[in-house]
Amino acid sequence: MKLAKSIEEIRSDFPILSTKAHGKPLIYLDNGATTQKPLQVINMMEELYRTANANVHRGVHYLSDLVSDRYEAARETVRAFINARSREEIIFTAGTTASINAVAFSFGERFVGEGDEIVISGMEHHANIVPWQMLCERKKAKLKIIPFSDEGVLDLEAYRNLLSERTRIVAVTHVSNVLGTINPVKEIVAEAHRHGIPVLIDGAQGIQHGLVDVTDLDCDFYVFSGHKVYGPNGIGVLYGKADLLNELPPYQGGGDMVANVTFEKTTYSVLPFKFEAGTTNFTGAIGLAAALDYLSTLGREAVAEREQALLATATAGLSAIEGLRIYGTAPHKVSVISFLPGVIHQYDAGMILDKMGIAVRTGTHCAQPLMERFGISGNIRASIAFYNTEAEIEALVRGVRKVTEMFA
Amino acid sequence: MTINEIQDQIIEEFAQFGDWMERYEYLIDLGRSLPPFDERHKTPEYLIEGCQSKVWLFPSFENGIITFSAESDALITRGIVALLVRVFSGRTPAEIVDANIYFIEKIGLRENLSPTRSNGLLAMMKQMRLYALAYKSKQEHS
């Protein structure tokens, strides 16, 4: 598969990539934390504020109709991108964290009680741990953890054994933000469904790397953030199967989510509006749709292929450095590579790389239980996007080599 | 030497370095030369937890003088810790409380004391002042 544009054209779509950091050309390898935005998104956001700003679903006037139509068109773009069955299954939220909290609350209120169990994995981001812990605390339920191997592969046998008649929901990440592992979520969903248990997939690190087909996965919820898929901040998606969403109580009350309000009783609106209380981030949603369109135009398979090629270069280059350990060597990985060069502290390495203009993430990456599993206080993560170049990856490898010399 | 004289001395030392690489190499050396920290004091009580690196700070107070020993798990952080110990250790509580710290900025390491860095250094400086304040009020009430 070939990208629809040359790498030079792609890079000129992302003006921030020509930034100088400490006087050196910026090498941005922190795409797992947030991705950069193409002009197609930036210009769209600006154009919206210039020409199409009014509250959605409120007015009968020209501007409100205009922007409401575009907001609903954005919903359709998201639906098509993840292949959901219907538009009403796409709920706009503030991001992955907000989506998971919404499910933990609404689903928890409806289905979780004392002694029930919730299954998550040991490689979750804090966003897919803490909301469930809070639910467990509220309902006196128990959290069960799927273990994983040193390579970063989930133990599916242990998973099967964890499922019980008390399991109410399984919440697992599509892709580990630290290890890069692409989890066998289709299999995980199928296994849970054999017991009638619904599954939430945290797609924060999955959506940007290739194809997500929620109908094929058959997951009950799929959540992701706009800013990690080249879209704006503060917008995210909660996909949920309509039947299940219809059964859940809303998690926020306010305008636009109601059918009829009296002081005695309020009835709620239909999907998706039932879960979109208040003025939504409609500019964000339209910007997100622009980002998804951008990826679709480039070619999603080609994007994934290019990232795999860059990952292979990074893995080969870093592996050749003596004493360097890579965390996450699963056979199916996205372009995320976490490592520690010998006994050098991640913060030391990160600071030196920064001075070379190389942006990586250091620390626990919001996955402290995972770090504990490996017995480390953190590591360095390079997360690669399709707009990165082979030359940048080589500069990273050289930079890490230099770090090992400095701290030798 | 006064606190300010030591600060000026440090600024002079750093002025000889041409580029950032040399400055950081010097910090790494300083980190390595920091006297060993008593393992018995590596307890939660003396831990200043940053998100990026950890710092331990142990104070002792004798004859009106505060002595600090400190440690970090990251070497560059440890180098800056060594500088802070050099400036603040062996001082009276009043000297520490009244100190105006300018050398960090002057030697181009201000980013390391940014609250968003969360490497334990800013908290360490605050903690040194807090200890000094506590010893100062102890002095005044004894």
XYZ file of C-alpha atoms in Angstrom:
550
model
C 0.000 0.000 0.000
C 1.237 3.455 -0.856
C 0.419 6.662 0.981
C -1.616 9.092 -1.090
C 1.008 11.783 -0.536
C 4.797 11.946 -0.441
C 6.434 12.238 2.959
C 7.471 15.812 2.095
C 3.872 16.708 1.313
C 2.702 15.013 4.496
C 5.225 16.865 6.626
C 4.231 20.191 5.127
C 0.659 19.419 6.220
C 1.941 19.517 9.828
C 3.459 22.982 10.340
C 4.637 22.220 13.884
C 7.080 19.629 12.574
C 9.352 22.418 11.349
C 9.800 23.703 14.925
C 13.315 24.172 16.282
C 13.806 22.784 19.791
C 16.857 24.161 21.638
C 18.103 25.322 18.249
C 17.835 21.853 16.675
C 15.183 20.516 14.313
C 12.426 19.032 16.436
C 12.135 15.250 16.247
C 8.709 14.544 17.636
C 8.461 10.980 18.932
C 5.830 11.506 21.614
C 2.850 10.704 19.446
C 1.461 8.280 22.011
C 0.927 11.250 24.327
C -0.597 13.447 21.676
C -0.385 13.663 17.912
C 0.237 16.781 15.848
C -2.527 18.332 13.795
C -2.559 18.719 10.027
C -3.522 22.025 8.400
C -6.719 20.305 7.284
C -7.769 20.193 10.961
C -6.298 23.539 12.003
C -7.908 25.365 9.087
C -11.206 23.617 9.656
C -11.309 24.758 13.289
C -10.469 28.307 12.318
C -13.025 28.315 9.533
C -15.701 27.085 11.940
C -15.139 29.957 14.336
C -15.121 32.391 11.445
C -18.150 31.157 9.592
C -20.185 28.538 11.387
C -20.413 29.180 15.105
C -23.772 28.842 16.849
C -25.102 26.395 19.378
C -26.075 23.031 17.949
C -29.613 21.596 18.098
C -30.935 24.799 19.690
C -31.976 27.403 17.198
C -34.203 27.552 14.180
C -31.859 30.081 12.730
C -29.521 29.794 9.805
C -26.209 29.416 11.666
C -27.510 26.913 14.178
C -28.865 24.736 11.372
C -25.586 25.032 9.508
C -23.413 23.920 12.396
C -25.889 21.292 13.621
C -25.757 19.661 10.201
C -21.980 19.671 10.250
C -21.926 18.253 13.777
C -24.181 15.397 12.736
C -22.103 14.885 9.593
C -19.060 14.555 11.890
C -20.921 11.861 13.804
C -21.495 10.046 10.536
C -17.779 10.332 9.675
C -16.862 8.731 13.006
C -19.468 6.027 12.502
C -18.098 5.144 9.095
C -14.482 5.292 10.343
C -15.053 2.662 13.034
C -17.806 0.887 11.098
C -20.522 1.209 13.716
C -24.005 0.150 12.679
C -25.719 3.427 13.343
C -25.046 7.077 14.028
C -26.910 6.985 17.329
C -24.209 4.678 18.713
C -21.607 7.462 18.448
C -21.526 9.708 21.503
C -19.182 12.649 21.655
C -17.376 13.086 24.957
C -14.361 15.037 26.171
C -11.997 12.133 25.512
C -11.128 8.550 26.385
C -11.030 9.246 30.111
C -14.447 10.893 30.016
C -15.848 8.005 27.957
C -14.607 5.342 30.367
C -15.851 7.289 33.373
C -19.243 7.609 31.696
C -19.503 3.862 31.146
C -18.156 3.038 34.598
C -20.836 5.254 36.083
C -23.837 4.489 33.900
C -23.156 0.799 33.456
C -22.185 0.510 37.104
C -25.424 2.126 38.277
C -27.478 -0.237 36.177
C -25.633 -3.547 36.378
C -23.024 -3.681 39.151
C -23.726 -4.590 42.765
C -22.019 -5.874 45.874
C -19.744 -8.847 45.278
C -19.762 -8.429 41.510
C -16.528 -8.478 39.553
C -14.957 -6.313 36.882
C -12.113 -7.667 34.777
C -9.352 -5.423 33.443
C -5.784 -6.200 32.376
C -2.463 -5.539 34.064
C -1.314 -3.336 31.182
C -4.035 -0.703 31.465
C -3.488 3.056 31.447
C -4.671 4.661 34.688
C -7.723 5.906 32.763
C -8.904 2.316 32.421
C -8.097 1.427 36.032
C -9.188 4.236 38.304
C -12.806 4.681 37.079
C -13.371 0.948 37.689
C -11.736 1.137 41.112
C -14.037 4.013 41.971
C -17.004 1.958 40.799
C -15.823 -1.014 42.875
C -15.572 1.225 45.901
C -19.076 2.614 45.363
C -20.672 -0.769 44.806
C -18.405 -2.994 46.924
C -17.427 -4.870 43.786
C -14.073 -6.488 43.026
C -11.460 -5.745 40.376
C -9.817 -8.749 38.681
C -6.615 -8.357 36.704
C -5.538 -10.304 33.611
C -1.776 -10.930 33.876
C 0.671 -10.673 30.976
C 4.017 -12.168 30.018
C 7.470 -10.549 30.005
C 7.020 -9.982 26.267
C 3.851 -8.043 26.981
C 1.304 -10.626 25.842
C -1.925 -11.084 27.788
C -2.396 -14.484 29.383
C -5.639 -15.573 27.745
C -5.901 -18.755 29.755
C -5.749 -16.758 32.957
C -8.343 -14.440 31.424
C -10.729 -17.306 30.736
C -10.313 -18.477 34.305
C -11.044 -15.007 35.671
C -14.467 -14.857 34.041
C -17.126 -15.952 36.479
C -20.836 -15.658 36.989
C -20.098 -12.528 39.008
C -18.213 -10.813 36.165
C -20.275 -7.868 34.989
C -17.954 -6.247 32.455
C -14.512 -6.674 30.906
C -12.505 -3.514 30.132
C -9.292 -4.015 28.182
C -7.023 -1.809 26.165
C -6.832 -2.379 22.419
C -3.158 -1.386 22.406
C -0.827 -0.960 25.393
C 0.382 2.638 25.584
C 3.712 1.452 26.998
C 4.395 -1.916 25.380
C 2.699 -1.294 22.065
C 1.071 -4.733 22.207
C -1.993 -5.095 20.013
C -4.214 -7.224 22.190
C -6.388 -9.958 20.646
C -9.496 -7.983 21.489
C -11.756 -9.876 19.091
C -10.938 -13.082 20.925
C -11.339 -11.379 24.289
C -14.775 -10.106 23.286
C -15.879 -13.491 21.931
C -14.832 -15.241 25.136
C -16.690 -12.749 27.340
C -19.763 -12.964 25.130
C -19.872 -16.739 25.598
C -20.683 -15.868 29.211
C -22.972 -12.991 28.273
C -20.505 -10.405 29.583
C -20.111 -7.084 27.724
C -16.678 -5.696 26.864
C -15.278 -2.176 26.723
C -12.216 -1.613 24.553
C -9.959 1.336 25.341
C -8.966 2.450 21.861
C -6.903 5.498 22.853
C -3.767 3.880 21.399
C -5.501 1.769 18.785
C -7.532 4.144 16.678
C -4.572 6.022 15.138
C -2.620 2.993 13.941
C -4.913 1.319 11.513
C -8.248 -0.253 11.104
C -10.802 -0.361 13.864
C -14.008 -2.114 12.982
C -16.321 -2.260 15.964
C -18.834 -4.418 14.119
C -16.169 -6.982 13.359
C -14.750 -6.812 16.900
C -18.296 -7.069 18.228
C -17.226 -5.067 21.308
C -19.959 -3.428 23.341
C -18.083 -0.183 23.930
C -15.128 1.337 22.127
C -13.645 4.607 23.363
C -10.977 6.957 22.048
C -9.670 10.534 22.080
C -9.520 12.999 19.210
C -6.124 14.414 20.098
C -4.396 11.058 19.713
C -5.707 10.617 16.198
C -4.508 13.960 14.756
C -7.673 15.755 15.870
C -8.293 18.507 18.411
C -8.057 18.336 22.209
C -11.075 17.942 24.419
C -13.092 15.751 22.081
C -13.497 12.016 22.286
C -15.853 9.252 21.348
C -17.866 6.704 23.214
C -19.161 4.051 20.874
C -21.733 1.772 22.465
C -24.140 -0.781 21.095
C -27.532 0.885 20.895
C -29.390 -1.838 22.825
C -26.992 -1.535 25.722
C -26.830 2.274 25.675
C -30.616 2.388 25.724
C -30.618 0.397 28.942
C -28.152 2.681 30.725
C -29.132 5.748 32.719
C -27.524 9.035 31.632
C -24.446 10.074 33.610
C -24.904 13.810 33.279
C -28.076 15.829 33.338
C -28.656 19.103 31.556
C -29.830 20.660 28.347
C -30.222 18.792 25.073
C -30.387 15.371 26.764
C -34.010 15.649 27.809
C -37.333 15.030 26.113
C -39.532 16.736 28.647
C -38.737 18.465 31.928
C -41.129 19.309 34.721
C -40.219 19.729 38.358
C -42.000 16.456 39.053
C -40.413 14.321 36.377
C -37.981 14.511 33.500
C -37.881 12.133 30.567
C -34.708 11.676 28.612
C -34.039 12.184 24.984
C -33.121 9.380 22.604
C -29.644 8.239 21.633
C -27.141 9.707 21.188
C -28.423 12.928 22.806
C -29.294 11.209 26.080
C -25.551 11.045 26.753
C -24.653 14.501 25.462
C -25.819 16.877 28.177
C -25.119 20.557 27.760
C -23.428 22.315 24.877
C -21.118 19.761 23.366
C -17.687 20.386 21.896
C -19.144 20.573 18.402
C -16.149 22.396 16.938
C -13.960 19.618 18.336
C -16.203 16.964 16.833
C -16.093 18.587 13.399
C -12.314 18.960 13.732
C -12.043 15.288 14.677
C -14.004 14.338 11.572
C -11.520 16.394 9.514
C -8.664 14.431 11.102
C -10.317 11.086 10.338
C -10.950 12.222 6.776
C -7.280 13.156 6.502
C -6.226 9.650 7.573
C -8.724 8.020 5.239
C -7.440 10.118 2.347
C -3.832 9.153 3.089
C -4.853 5.522 3.263
C -5.233 3.890 6.640
C -3.495 0.664 5.675
C -0.628 2.606 4.143
C -0.318 4.639 7.362
C -0.110 1.433 9.397
C 2.440 -0.074 7.000
C 4.667 2.980 7.108
C 4.565 3.006 10.895
C 5.492 -0.683 10.997
C 8.501 0.015 8.775
C 9.641 2.846 11.077
C 9.106 0.617 14.110
C 11.303 -2.060 12.549
C 14.094 0.499 12.011
C 13.784 1.742 15.591
C 13.709 -1.764 17.042
C 16.758 -2.862 15.049
C 18.713 0.302 15.848
C 17.948 0.400 19.559
C 18.408 -3.369 20.030
C 21.954 -3.031 18.728
C 22.871 -0.754 21.659
C 24.635 -2.784 24.296
C 22.756 -3.153 27.561
C 19.566 -1.606 26.200
C 16.358 -3.374 27.123
C 13.135 -3.037 25.179
C 9.893 -3.372 27.119
C 7.228 -4.927 24.943
C 8.309 -7.474 22.364
C 4.926 -8.945 21.487
C 4.606 -10.306 17.945
C 1.822 -7.826 17.158
C 2.799 -4.291 18.074
C 2.077 -0.751 16.996
C 4.866 1.787 16.485
C 5.564 2.326 20.157
C 8.910 1.361 21.636
C 9.694 1.579 25.332
C 13.203 1.015 26.564
C 15.887 1.635 29.159
C 19.556 1.962 28.184
C 21.356 -0.077 30.834
C 21.017 1.383 34.307
C 20.655 4.945 33.048
C 17.659 6.675 34.613
C 14.888 7.503 32.144
C 14.790 11.120 33.293
C 18.517 11.590 32.654
C 18.209 10.103 29.189
C 15.081 12.118 28.417
C 16.765 15.380 29.390
C 19.763 14.767 27.153
C 17.563 13.668 24.234
C 15.493 16.821 24.706
C 18.608 18.934 24.354
C 19.191 17.198 21.024
C 15.716 18.231 19.915
C 14.283 14.742 20.376
C 10.914 14.598 22.143
C 10.248 11.281 23.886
C 8.214 10.501 26.951
C 9.886 9.460 30.179
C 8.346 8.143 33.379
C 5.556 5.702 34.096
C 3.322 6.765 31.166
C 0.278 6.670 33.490
C 0.711 2.933 33.876
C 2.271 2.474 37.295
C 1.045 -1.113 37.827
C 2.725 -2.087 34.547
C 6.015 -0.535 35.676
C 5.722 -2.395 38.945
C 5.205 -5.621 37.013
C 8.617 -5.066 35.402
C 10.180 -3.804 38.640
C 11.173 -0.421 37.178
C 10.357 3.148 38.177
C 9.665 4.136 34.591
C 11.194 4.013 31.139
C 11.614 5.943 27.908
C 8.975 5.706 25.231
C 9.380 6.664 21.606
C 6.019 6.613 19.872
C 6.193 6.943 16.134
C 3.707 8.404 13.682
C 3.524 8.121 9.893
C 4.955 11.649 9.545
C 8.192 10.626 11.212
C 11.105 9.749 8.952
C 13.787 7.075 8.833
C 16.323 9.874 9.377
C 14.537 10.884 12.591
C 14.585 7.306 13.840
C 18.294 7.113 13.072
C 18.799 10.369 15.005
C 16.985 8.812 17.959
C 19.276 5.787 17.877
C 22.342 8.035 17.651
C 20.974 10.144 20.492
C 20.479 7.139 22.736
C 24.011 5.972 21.894
C 25.337 9.375 22.901
C 23.380 9.142 26.159
C 24.926 5.776 26.965
C 28.387 7.282 26.352
C 27.697 10.278 28.579
C 26.548 8.134 31.476
C 29.042 5.320 30.953
C 31.447 32.300 52.334
C 27.911 33.625 52.220
C 25.121 31.939 50.287
C 25.442 34.576 47.592
C 29.191 34.123 47.325
C 28.688 30.422 46.752
C 26.017 31.141 44.165
C 28.392 33.503 42.347
C 31.102 30.883 42.496
C 28.819 28.315 40.877
C 27.811 30.786 38.176
C 31.494 31.378 37.438
C 32.177 27.647 37.225
C 29.395 27.191 34.712
C 30.470 30.222 32.677
C 33.520 28.317 31.413
C 31.351 25.787 29.559
C 30.750 26.355 25.893
C 27.604 24.387 25.270
C 24.816 22.547 27.017
C 26.586 19.208 26.631
C 29.501 20.355 28.767
C 27.131 21.799 31.371
C 25.283 18.514 31.636
C 28.495 16.512 31.713
C 29.596 18.676 34.638
C 26.256 18.077 36.357
C 26.707 14.344 35.865
C 30.157 14.607 37.480
C 28.692 16.590 40.365
C 25.993 13.944 40.726
C 28.631 11.241 40.931
C 30.644 13.151 43.531
C 27.693 13.706 45.877
C 28.613 12.029 49.189
C 26.830 8.705 49.719
C 23.458 9.001 51.371
C 22.813 6.973 54.499
C 20.580 4.095 53.344
C 18.767 4.172 56.704
C 17.348 7.550 55.742
C 15.895 6.291 52.474
C 12.456 6.179 54.044
C 9.118 7.675 53.022
C 9.647 10.366 55.662
C 12.603 11.830 53.778
C 11.389 11.071 50.276
C 10.332 13.890 48.005
C 8.481 12.132 45.277
C 8.479 13.642 41.821
C 6.766 12.077 38.866
C 10.034 11.926 36.921
C 12.700 11.401 39.528
C 12.877 10.913 43.280
C 14.809 12.961 45.795
C 15.621 12.113 49.404
C 16.549 14.906 51.791
C 17.784 14.402 55.339
C 18.382 17.389 57.631
C 20.307 17.560 60.868
C 20.548 20.510 63.210
C 23.441 21.026 65.579
C 24.899 24.122 67.253
C 22.573 26.368 65.300
C 23.711 24.973 61.921
C 21.628 22.909 59.500
C 23.379 20.178 57.548
C 21.629 18.554 54.625
C 22.415 15.286 52.962
C 20.497 14.324 49.865
C 20.162 11.775 47.104
C 18.332 11.205 43.842
C 17.745 8.202 41.630
C 18.514 10.230 38.479
C 22.065 11.405 37.947
C 21.381 14.851 36.479
C 18.859 15.535 39.229
C 21.558 14.392 41.644
C 23.969 16.909 40.156
C 21.528 19.722 40.829
C 20.862 18.257 44.280
C 24.619 18.491 44.894
C 24.540 22.187 43.975
C 21.592 22.864 46.282
C 23.326 21.033 49.138
C 26.465 23.084 48.478
C 24.438 26.302 48.736
C 22.157 25.425 51.645
C 24.079 22.989 53.852
C 26.091 24.290 56.803
C 23.932 27.386 57.185
C 21.938 28.897 59.983
C 18.155 28.641 59.704
C 17.919 32.429 59.213
C 20.378 32.375 56.296
C 18.294 29.741 54.515
C 14.972 31.414 55.193
C 16.267 34.759 53.891
C 18.131 33.332 50.892
C 17.348 34.542 47.410
C 18.267 31.774 44.987
C 19.331 33.083 41.586
C 22.105 30.751 40.461
C 19.810 28.092 38.921
C 18.448 30.593 36.446
C 21.879 32.085 35.736
C 23.436 28.725 34.841
C 20.604 27.896 32.484
C 18.925 25.177 34.502
C 15.699 26.984 35.255
C 13.632 24.388 33.355
C 14.756 21.839 35.922
C 12.976 23.748 38.653
C 9.759 24.225 36.785
C 6.722 22.937 38.696
C 5.618 21.053 35.589
C 8.831 19.053 35.514
C 7.942 17.239 38.704
C 11.452 15.925 39.274
C 11.472 16.627 43.009
C 13.874 19.577 42.847
C 11.430 22.415 43.386
C 9.842 20.454 46.232
C 13.313 19.820 47.633
C 14.061 23.545 47.749
C 10.740 24.197 49.462
C 11.425 21.393 51.905
C 14.853 22.853 52.773
C 13.189 26.170 53.581
C 10.496 24.433 55.615
C 13.111 22.632 57.702
C 14.900 25.959 58.175
C 11.682 27.659 59.249
C 10.943 24.856 61.704
C 14.442 25.008 63.227
C 14.222 28.796 63.336
C 11.008 28.775 65.334
C 12.477 26.068 67.557
C 15.466 28.354 68.238
C 13.214 31.299 68.990
C 11.109 29.309 71.452
C 13.923 27.595 73.297
